[in-house]
Coordinates of C-alpha atoms and ligand atoms in Angstrom, one line a residue:
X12 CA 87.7 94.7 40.6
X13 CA 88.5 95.0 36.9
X14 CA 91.4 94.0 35.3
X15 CA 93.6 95.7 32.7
X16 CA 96.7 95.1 30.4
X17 CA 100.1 96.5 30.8
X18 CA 99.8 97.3 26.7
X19 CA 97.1 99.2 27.0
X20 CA 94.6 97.7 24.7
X21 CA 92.6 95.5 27.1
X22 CA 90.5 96.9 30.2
X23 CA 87.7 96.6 32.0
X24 CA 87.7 92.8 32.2
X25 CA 86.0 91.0 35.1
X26 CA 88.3 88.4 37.5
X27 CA 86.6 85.3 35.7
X28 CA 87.2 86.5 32.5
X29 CA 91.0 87.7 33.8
X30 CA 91.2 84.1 34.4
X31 CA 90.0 82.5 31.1
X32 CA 92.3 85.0 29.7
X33 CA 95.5 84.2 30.6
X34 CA 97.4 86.3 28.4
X35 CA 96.0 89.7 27.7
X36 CA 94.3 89.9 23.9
X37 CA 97.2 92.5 22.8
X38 CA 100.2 90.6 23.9
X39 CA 100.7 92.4 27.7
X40 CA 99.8 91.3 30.7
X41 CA 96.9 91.6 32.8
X42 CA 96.8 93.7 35.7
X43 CA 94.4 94.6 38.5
X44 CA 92.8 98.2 37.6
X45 CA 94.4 99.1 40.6
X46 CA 96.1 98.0 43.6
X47 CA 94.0 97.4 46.8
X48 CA 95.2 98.7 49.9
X49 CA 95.6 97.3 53.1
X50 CA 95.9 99.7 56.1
X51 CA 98.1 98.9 59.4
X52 CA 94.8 97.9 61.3
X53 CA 93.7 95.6 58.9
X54 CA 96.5 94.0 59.0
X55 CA 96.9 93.8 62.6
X56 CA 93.2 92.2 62.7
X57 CA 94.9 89.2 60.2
X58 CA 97.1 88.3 62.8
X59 CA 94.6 85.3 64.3
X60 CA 93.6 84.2 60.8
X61 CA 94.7 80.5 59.2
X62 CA 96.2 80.4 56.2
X63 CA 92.6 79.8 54.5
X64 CA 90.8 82.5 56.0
X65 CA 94.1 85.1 55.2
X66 CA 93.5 83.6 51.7
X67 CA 90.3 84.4 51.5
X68 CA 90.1 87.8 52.9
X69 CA 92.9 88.7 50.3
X70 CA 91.6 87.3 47.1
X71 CA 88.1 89.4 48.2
X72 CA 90.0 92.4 47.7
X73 CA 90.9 90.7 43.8
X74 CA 87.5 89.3 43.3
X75 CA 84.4 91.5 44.6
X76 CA 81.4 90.0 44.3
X77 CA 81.9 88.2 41.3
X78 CA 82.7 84.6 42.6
X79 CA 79.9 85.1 46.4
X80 CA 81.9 85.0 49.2
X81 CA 80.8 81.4 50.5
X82 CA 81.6 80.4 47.3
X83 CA 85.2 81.5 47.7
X84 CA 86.0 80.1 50.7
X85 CA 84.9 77.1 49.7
X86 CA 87.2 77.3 46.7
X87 CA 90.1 78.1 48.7
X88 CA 89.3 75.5 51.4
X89 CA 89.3 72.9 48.8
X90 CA 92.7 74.1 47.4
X91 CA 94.7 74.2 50.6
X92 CA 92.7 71.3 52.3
X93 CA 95.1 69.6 50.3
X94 CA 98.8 70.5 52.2
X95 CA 100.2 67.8 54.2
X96 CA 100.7 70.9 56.5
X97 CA 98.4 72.7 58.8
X98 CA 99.7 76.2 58.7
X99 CA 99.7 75.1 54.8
X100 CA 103.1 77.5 54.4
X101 CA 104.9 77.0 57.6
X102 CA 108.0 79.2 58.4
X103 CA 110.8 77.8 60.0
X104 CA 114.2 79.1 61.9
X105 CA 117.2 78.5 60.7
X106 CA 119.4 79.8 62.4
X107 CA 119.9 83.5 64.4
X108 CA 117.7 86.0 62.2
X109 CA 117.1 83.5 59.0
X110 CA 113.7 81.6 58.6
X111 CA 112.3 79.4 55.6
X112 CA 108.8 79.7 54.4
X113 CA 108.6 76.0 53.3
X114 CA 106.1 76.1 50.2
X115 CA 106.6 72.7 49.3
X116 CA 103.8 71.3 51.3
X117 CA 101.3 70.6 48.5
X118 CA 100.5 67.2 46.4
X119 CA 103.9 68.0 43.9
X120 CA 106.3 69.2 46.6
X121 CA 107.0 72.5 44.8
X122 CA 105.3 75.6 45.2
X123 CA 103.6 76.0 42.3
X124 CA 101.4 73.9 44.1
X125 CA 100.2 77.2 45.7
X126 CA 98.5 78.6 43.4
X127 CA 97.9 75.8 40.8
X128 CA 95.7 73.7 43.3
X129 CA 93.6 77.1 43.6
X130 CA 93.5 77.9 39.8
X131 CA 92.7 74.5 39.1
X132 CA 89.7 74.4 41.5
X133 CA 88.9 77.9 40.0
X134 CA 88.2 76.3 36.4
X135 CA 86.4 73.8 37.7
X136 CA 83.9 76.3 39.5
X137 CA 83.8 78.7 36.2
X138 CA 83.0 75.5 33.9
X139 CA 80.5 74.7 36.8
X140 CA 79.0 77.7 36.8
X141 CA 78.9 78.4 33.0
X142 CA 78.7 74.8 31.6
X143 CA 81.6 75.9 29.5
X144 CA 84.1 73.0 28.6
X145 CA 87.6 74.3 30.1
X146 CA 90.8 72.2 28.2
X147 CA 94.1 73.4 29.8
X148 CA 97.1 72.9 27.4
X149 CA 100.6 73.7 28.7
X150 CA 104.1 72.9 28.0
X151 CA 106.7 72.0 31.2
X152 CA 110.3 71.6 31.9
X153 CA 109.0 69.6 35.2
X154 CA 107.4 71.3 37.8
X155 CA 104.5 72.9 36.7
X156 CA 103.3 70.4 34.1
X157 CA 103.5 68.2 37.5
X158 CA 101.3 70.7 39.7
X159 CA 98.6 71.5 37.0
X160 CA 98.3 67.7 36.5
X161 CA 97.4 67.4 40.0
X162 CA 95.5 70.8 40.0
X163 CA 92.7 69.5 37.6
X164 CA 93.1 65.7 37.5
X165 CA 89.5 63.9 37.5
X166 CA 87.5 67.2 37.7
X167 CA 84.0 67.3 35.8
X168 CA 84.2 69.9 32.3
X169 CA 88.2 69.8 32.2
X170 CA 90.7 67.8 30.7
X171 CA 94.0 68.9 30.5
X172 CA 97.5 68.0 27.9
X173 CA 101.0 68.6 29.4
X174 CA 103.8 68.2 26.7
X175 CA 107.1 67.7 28.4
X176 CA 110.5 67.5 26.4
X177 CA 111.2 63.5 26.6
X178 CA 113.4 62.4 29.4
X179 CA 114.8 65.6 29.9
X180 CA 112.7 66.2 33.0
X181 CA 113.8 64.7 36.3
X182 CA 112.9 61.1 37.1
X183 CA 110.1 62.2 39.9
X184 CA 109.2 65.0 37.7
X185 CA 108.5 62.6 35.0
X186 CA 106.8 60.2 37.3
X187 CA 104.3 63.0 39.1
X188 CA 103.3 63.9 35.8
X189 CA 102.6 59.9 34.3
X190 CA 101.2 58.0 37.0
X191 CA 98.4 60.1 37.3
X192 CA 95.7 57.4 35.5
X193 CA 92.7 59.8 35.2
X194 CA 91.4 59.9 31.8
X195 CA 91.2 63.5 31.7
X196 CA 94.8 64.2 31.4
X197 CA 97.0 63.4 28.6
X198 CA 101.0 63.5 29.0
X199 CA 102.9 63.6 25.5
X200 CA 106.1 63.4 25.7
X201 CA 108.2 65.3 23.0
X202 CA 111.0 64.2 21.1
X203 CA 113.0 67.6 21.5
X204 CA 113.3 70.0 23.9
X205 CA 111.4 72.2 26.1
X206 CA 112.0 75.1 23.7
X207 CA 110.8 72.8 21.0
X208 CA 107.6 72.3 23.4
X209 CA 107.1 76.1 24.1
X210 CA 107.1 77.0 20.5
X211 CA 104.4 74.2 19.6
X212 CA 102.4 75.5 22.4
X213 CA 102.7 78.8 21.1
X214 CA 101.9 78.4 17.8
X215 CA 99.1 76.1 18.5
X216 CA 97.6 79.1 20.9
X217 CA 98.4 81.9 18.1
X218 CA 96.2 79.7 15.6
X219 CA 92.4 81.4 16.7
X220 CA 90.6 79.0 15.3
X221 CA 91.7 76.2 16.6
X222 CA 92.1 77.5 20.0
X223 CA 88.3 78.6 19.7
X224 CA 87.1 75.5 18.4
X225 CA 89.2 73.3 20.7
X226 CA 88.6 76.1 24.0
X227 CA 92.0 75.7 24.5
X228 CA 92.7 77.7 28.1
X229 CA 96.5 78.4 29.5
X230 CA 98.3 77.5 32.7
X231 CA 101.8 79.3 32.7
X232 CA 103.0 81.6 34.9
X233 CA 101.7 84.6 33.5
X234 CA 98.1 83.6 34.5
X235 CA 97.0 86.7 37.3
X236 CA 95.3 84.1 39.6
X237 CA 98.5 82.4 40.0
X238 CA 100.2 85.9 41.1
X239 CA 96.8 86.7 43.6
X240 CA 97.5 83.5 45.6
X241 CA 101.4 83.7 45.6
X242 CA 100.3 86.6 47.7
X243 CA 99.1 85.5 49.9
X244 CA 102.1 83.8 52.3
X245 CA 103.9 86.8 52.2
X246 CA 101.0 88.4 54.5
X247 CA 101.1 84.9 56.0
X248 CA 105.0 84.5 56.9
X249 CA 104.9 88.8 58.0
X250 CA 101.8 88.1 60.5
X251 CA 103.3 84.9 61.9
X252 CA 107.0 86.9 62.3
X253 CA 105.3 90.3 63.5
X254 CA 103.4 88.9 66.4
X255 CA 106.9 87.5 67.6
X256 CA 108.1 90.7 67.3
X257 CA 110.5 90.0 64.0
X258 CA 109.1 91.9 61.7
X259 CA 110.5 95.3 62.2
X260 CA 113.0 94.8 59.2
X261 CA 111.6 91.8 57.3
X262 CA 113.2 90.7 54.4
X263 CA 112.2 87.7 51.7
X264 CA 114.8 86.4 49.6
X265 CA 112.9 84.7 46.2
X266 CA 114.7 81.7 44.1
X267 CA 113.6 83.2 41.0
X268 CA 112.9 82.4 37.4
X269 CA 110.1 83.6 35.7
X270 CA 109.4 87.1 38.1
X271 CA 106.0 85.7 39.2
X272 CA 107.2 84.4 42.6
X273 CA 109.1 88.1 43.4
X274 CA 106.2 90.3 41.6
X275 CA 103.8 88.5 43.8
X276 CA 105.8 90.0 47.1
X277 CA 106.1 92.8 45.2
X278 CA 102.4 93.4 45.0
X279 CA 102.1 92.5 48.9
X280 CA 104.2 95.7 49.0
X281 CA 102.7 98.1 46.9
X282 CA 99.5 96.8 49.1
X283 CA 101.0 98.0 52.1
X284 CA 103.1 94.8 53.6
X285 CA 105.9 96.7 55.3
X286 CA 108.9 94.4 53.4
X287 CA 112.0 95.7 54.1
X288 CA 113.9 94.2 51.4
X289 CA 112.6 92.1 48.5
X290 CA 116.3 90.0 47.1
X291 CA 115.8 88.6 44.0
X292 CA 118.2 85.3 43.7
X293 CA 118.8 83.5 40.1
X294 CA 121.4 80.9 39.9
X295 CA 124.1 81.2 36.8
X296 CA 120.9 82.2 34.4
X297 CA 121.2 86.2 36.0
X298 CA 119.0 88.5 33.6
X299 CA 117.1 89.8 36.3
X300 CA 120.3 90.0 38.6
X301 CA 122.1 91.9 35.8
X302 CA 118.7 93.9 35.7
X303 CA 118.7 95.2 39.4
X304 CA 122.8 95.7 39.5
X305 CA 123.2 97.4 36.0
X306 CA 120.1 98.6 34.5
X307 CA 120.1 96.0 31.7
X308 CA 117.4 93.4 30.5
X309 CA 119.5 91.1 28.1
X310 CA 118.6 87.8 27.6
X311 CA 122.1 85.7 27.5
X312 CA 123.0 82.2 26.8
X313 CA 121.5 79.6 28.3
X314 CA 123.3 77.3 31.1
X315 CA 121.8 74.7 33.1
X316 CA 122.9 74.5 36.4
X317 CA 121.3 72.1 39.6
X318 CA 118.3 74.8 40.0
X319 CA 116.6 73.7 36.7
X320 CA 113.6 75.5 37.2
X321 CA 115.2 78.6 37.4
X322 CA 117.3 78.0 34.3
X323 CA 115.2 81.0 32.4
X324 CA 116.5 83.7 30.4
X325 CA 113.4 85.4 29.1
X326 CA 111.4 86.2 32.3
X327 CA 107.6 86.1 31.3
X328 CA 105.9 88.5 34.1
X329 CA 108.8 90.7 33.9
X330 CA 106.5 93.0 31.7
X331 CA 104.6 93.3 35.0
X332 CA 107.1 95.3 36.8
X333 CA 108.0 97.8 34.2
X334 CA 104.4 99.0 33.8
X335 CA 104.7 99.6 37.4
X336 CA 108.5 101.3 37.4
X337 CA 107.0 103.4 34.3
X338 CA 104.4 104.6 36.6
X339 CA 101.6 102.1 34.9
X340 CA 102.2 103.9 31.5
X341 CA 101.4 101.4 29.2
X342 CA 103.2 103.2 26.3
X343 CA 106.7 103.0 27.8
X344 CA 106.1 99.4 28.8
X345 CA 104.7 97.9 25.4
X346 CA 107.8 100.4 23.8
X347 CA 110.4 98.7 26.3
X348 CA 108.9 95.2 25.8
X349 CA 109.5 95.9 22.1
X350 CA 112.8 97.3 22.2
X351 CA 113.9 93.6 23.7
X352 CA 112.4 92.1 20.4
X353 CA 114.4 94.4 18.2
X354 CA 117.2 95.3 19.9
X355 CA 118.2 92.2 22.0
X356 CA 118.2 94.7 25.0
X357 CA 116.7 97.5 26.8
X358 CA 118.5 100.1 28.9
X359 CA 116.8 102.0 31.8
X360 CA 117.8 105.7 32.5
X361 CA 119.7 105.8 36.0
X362 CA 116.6 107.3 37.6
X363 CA 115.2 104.2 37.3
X364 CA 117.8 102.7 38.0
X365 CA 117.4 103.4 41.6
X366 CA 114.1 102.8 41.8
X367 CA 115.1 99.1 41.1
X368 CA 117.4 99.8 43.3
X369 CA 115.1 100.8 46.0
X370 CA 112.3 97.9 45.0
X371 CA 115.1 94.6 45.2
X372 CA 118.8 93.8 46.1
X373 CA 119.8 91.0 44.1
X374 CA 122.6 88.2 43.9
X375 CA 123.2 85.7 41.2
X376 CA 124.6 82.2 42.6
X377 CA 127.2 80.1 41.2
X378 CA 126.8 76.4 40.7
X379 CA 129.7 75.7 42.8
X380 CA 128.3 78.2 45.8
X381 CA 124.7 76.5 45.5
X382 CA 126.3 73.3 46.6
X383 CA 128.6 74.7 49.2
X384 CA 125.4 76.2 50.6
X385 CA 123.7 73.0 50.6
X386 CA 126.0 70.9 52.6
X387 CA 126.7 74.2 54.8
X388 CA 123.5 74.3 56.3
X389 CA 123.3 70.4 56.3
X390 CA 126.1 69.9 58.4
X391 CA 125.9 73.4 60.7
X392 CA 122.1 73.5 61.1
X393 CA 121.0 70.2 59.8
X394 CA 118.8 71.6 57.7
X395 CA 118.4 70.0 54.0
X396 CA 117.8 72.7 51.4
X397 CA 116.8 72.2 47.7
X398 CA 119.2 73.9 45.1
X399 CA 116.8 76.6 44.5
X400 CA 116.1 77.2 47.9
X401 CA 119.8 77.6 48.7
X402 CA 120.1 79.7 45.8
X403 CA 117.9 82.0 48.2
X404 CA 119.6 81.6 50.7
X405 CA 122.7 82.0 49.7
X406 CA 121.5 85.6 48.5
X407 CA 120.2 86.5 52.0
X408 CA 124.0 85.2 53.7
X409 CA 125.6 88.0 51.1
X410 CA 122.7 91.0 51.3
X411 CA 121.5 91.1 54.8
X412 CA 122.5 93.3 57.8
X413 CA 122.7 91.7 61.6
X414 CA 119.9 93.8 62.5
X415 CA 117.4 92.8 59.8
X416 CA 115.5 89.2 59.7
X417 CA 115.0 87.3 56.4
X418 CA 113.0 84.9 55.1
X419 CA 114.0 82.7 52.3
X420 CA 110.9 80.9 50.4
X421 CA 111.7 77.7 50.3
X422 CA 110.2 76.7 46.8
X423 CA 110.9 72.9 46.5
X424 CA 111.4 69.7 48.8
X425 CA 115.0 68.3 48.4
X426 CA 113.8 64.9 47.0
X427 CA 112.3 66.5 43.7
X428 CA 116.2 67.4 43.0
X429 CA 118.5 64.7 44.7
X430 CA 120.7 65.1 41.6
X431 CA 122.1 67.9 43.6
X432 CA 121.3 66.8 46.9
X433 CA 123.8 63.5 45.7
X434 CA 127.2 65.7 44.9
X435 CA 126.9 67.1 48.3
X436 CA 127.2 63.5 49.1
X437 CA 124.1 63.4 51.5
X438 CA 121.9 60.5 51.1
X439 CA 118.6 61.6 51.9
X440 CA 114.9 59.3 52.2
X441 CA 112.2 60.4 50.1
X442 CA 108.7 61.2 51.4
X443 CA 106.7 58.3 51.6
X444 CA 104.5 59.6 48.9
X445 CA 107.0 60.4 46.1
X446 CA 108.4 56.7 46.9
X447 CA 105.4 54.9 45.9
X448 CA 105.8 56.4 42.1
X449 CA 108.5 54.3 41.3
X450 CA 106.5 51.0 41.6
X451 CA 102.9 52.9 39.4
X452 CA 102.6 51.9 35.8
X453 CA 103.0 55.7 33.7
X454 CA 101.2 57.1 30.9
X455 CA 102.0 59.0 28.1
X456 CA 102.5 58.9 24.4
X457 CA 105.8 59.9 22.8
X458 CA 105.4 62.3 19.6
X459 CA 107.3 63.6 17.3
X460 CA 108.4 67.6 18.2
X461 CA 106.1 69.3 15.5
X462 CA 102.9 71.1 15.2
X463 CA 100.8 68.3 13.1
X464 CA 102.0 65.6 15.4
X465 CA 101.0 67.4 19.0
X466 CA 97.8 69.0 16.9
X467 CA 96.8 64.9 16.5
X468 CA 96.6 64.1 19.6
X469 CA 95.0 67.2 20.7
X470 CA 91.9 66.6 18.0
X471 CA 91.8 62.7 19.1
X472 CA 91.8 63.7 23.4
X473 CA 89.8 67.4 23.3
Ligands
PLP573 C1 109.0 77.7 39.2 C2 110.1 77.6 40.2 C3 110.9 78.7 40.6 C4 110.8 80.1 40.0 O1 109.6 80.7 40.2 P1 109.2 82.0 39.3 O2 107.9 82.4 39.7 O3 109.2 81.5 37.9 O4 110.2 83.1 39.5 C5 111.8 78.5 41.7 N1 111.9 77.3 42.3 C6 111.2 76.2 41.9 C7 111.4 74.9 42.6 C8 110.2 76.3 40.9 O5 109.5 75.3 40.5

């Protein structure tokens, strides 16, 4: 499998090099050459698999014989050896046709964990393999700084620099990310805000000689590995439903931010998952719910709102989806993309409008409902969910029919946001493990929010 961009001026890149990547040379974003397809009996033969060896069979189909197959499932043994859970991604009834794929089994207790404990085993193999030095620099507003820490921490030929905005991250958040005492990672804490962090990392990235010299490699969302294993527990969550019978009409509902969680479900579909209905959920931050109802990408003002890491209003894989609703034109994609730049907006002509349409039903949730959802399903099914979780569900309660099932990913444990879980006045008992961070000493070095300051650090640590 090659790889290509969704601007047209990168193709024929191998997965490794995909990977190492991370955003395409010309600004898009990469995308396999072409989407693998998975027939009815194939899929039926998944049904027996674990989690690891579903995982493995579908990153083959992304991978080929670069990376030898042993190899691989080692790699992805390694990654989800690391769930607290068994099935890895269990699903769990609700109540009468709704389930929760709980994602938040992984060393962070979000579900970025997925795919950053894989694409963190995945540099280590490539620096392995290649005696390349691999240093990973990212900027967080909690949960992924968090997950890439633990992805990478104490691995041979990596070290990796998280900046996070200073105490403007939740008190776990903050904790996951500082206790960690290997000497390959290095928190810095920024005096500013994430946007402040973003734009360092940014321009730090744009500047080719020092990302050359310093082999600076990215972790954000837009990285296709991450997609690839996001992938994966939608097959996983269908097969477990089907052989109950459930998955006639099967429906996920996504908490989304950035469109990697819902493009990865909407890559299971184009690869032949039967998905009935694919609901994107935002909370009060609703580009892409104003995108699916109207026809209109417009970033607006920002709000924050108790699902903070959904509290995006530029949505970085979006790109992704138009290249596919324009038919993988990479002209009308880069001239859309640009038109966002210029114009603050694009439009889409109404018959792509239902096309959206026909690819997701979306629902934008209110502060005020995210809570009422909250301590809804606490008190009637005494079940606690996380405030971006309920933002998914509270999408499935409005767009769903009695006949059709739904699953809601469930994409973070309730203790990583008790702020929330606090106004619905339930006291909940945090896992043992996110306990003991209160009582570990932290590290991290406060710096001043500007280029020369961050660049520093970076020439003292790389
Ligand atoms: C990152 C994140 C999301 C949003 O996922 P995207 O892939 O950016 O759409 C939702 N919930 C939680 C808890 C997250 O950490």
């Amino acid at each position: 499998m090659h790889y290509k961009s969704t601007r047209g001026q990168v193709a024929g890149i191998g997965f490794i090099d995909a990977i190492l990547m991370g955003l395409a040379d010309d600004g898009g974003l990469l995308v396999p050459e072409y989407i693998p397809q998975v027939s009815a009996e194939t899929l039926k033969s998944w049904q027996s698999l674990s989690y690891v060896e579903l995982a493995t069979e579908i990153f083959s189909l992304f991978v080929n014989d670069e990376i030898p197959r042993s190899d691989l499932e080692k790699l992805v043994q390694d990654s989800y050896g690391t769930f607290r859970h068994p099935e890895v991604t269990p699903v769990r009834k609700l109540r009468d046709n709704r389930y929760v794929m709980e994602l938040f089994h992984g060393p962070t207790f979000a579900f970025k964990d997925v795919a950053l404990q894989f694409l963190g085993n995945l540099y280590a193999y490539v620096s392995r393999k290649t005696g390349s030095v691999i240093h990973i620099l990212g900027a967080t507003s909690g949960d992924t700084g968090a997950s890439a820490i633990e992805g990478v921490r104490g691995k041979e030929g990596i070290r990796i620099c998280i900046l996070h905005p200073h105490q403007k991250v939740s008190k776990v958040q903050e904790l996951q990310m500082t206790t960690v005492d290997d000497a390959n990672v290095l928190n810095l804490a920024v005096e500013g805000t994430f946007d402040d962090c973003q734009r360092i990392i940014k321009e730090l990235f744009a500047d080719v000689d020092f990302k050359h010299r310093y082999h600076l490699r990215a972790i954000n969302s837009i990285n296709i590995a991450r997609i690839l294993a996001q992938t994966v527990y939608y097959f996983y969550a269908y097969l477990q439903l089907a052989k109950q019978g459930l998955a006639d009409k099967l429906n996920f509902s996504v908490p989304t931010g950035n469109f990697g969680d819902i493009f990865a479900g909407y890559l299971a579909q184009r690869m032949g998952l039967p998905i009935h209905k694919l609901i994107l959920a935002t909370n009060e931050n609703n580009i892409l719910e104003r995108f699916v109802n109207e026809g209109v990408y417009q970033p607006g003002e920002f709000r924050g709102t108790y699902s903070p890491s959904m509290d995006i209003q530029v949505a970085s894989n979006f790109e992704r989806y138009l290249f596919y609703l324009y038919g993988e034109n990479t002209e009308d994609a880069a001239a859309l993309m640009s038109l966002v730049k210029t114009e603050g907006k694009l439009v889409i002509p109404d018959d792509k409008k239902a096309t959206v349409a026909a690819d997701f039903a979306a629902h934008a949730v209110e502060n005020d409902e995210c809570l009422a959802v909250i301590s809804q399903y606490y008190d009637d099914y005494s079940y606690l969910l996380d405030p971006h979780t309920a933002c998914g569900v509270a999408a499935a309660d409005q767009l769903t029919g009695t006949d059709e099932v739904t699953v809601t990913l469930s994409t973070a444990h309730p203790a990583k946001f008790n702020e929330a879980i606090a106004l619905c006045e339930i006291k909940q008992s945090y896992p043992e493990q996110i306990e003991a961070l209160f009582s570990k000493p932290q590290h991290l070095k406060i710096v001043k929010g500007t280029n020369e300051a961050v660049q520093d650090e970076l020439v003292r640590f790389f």
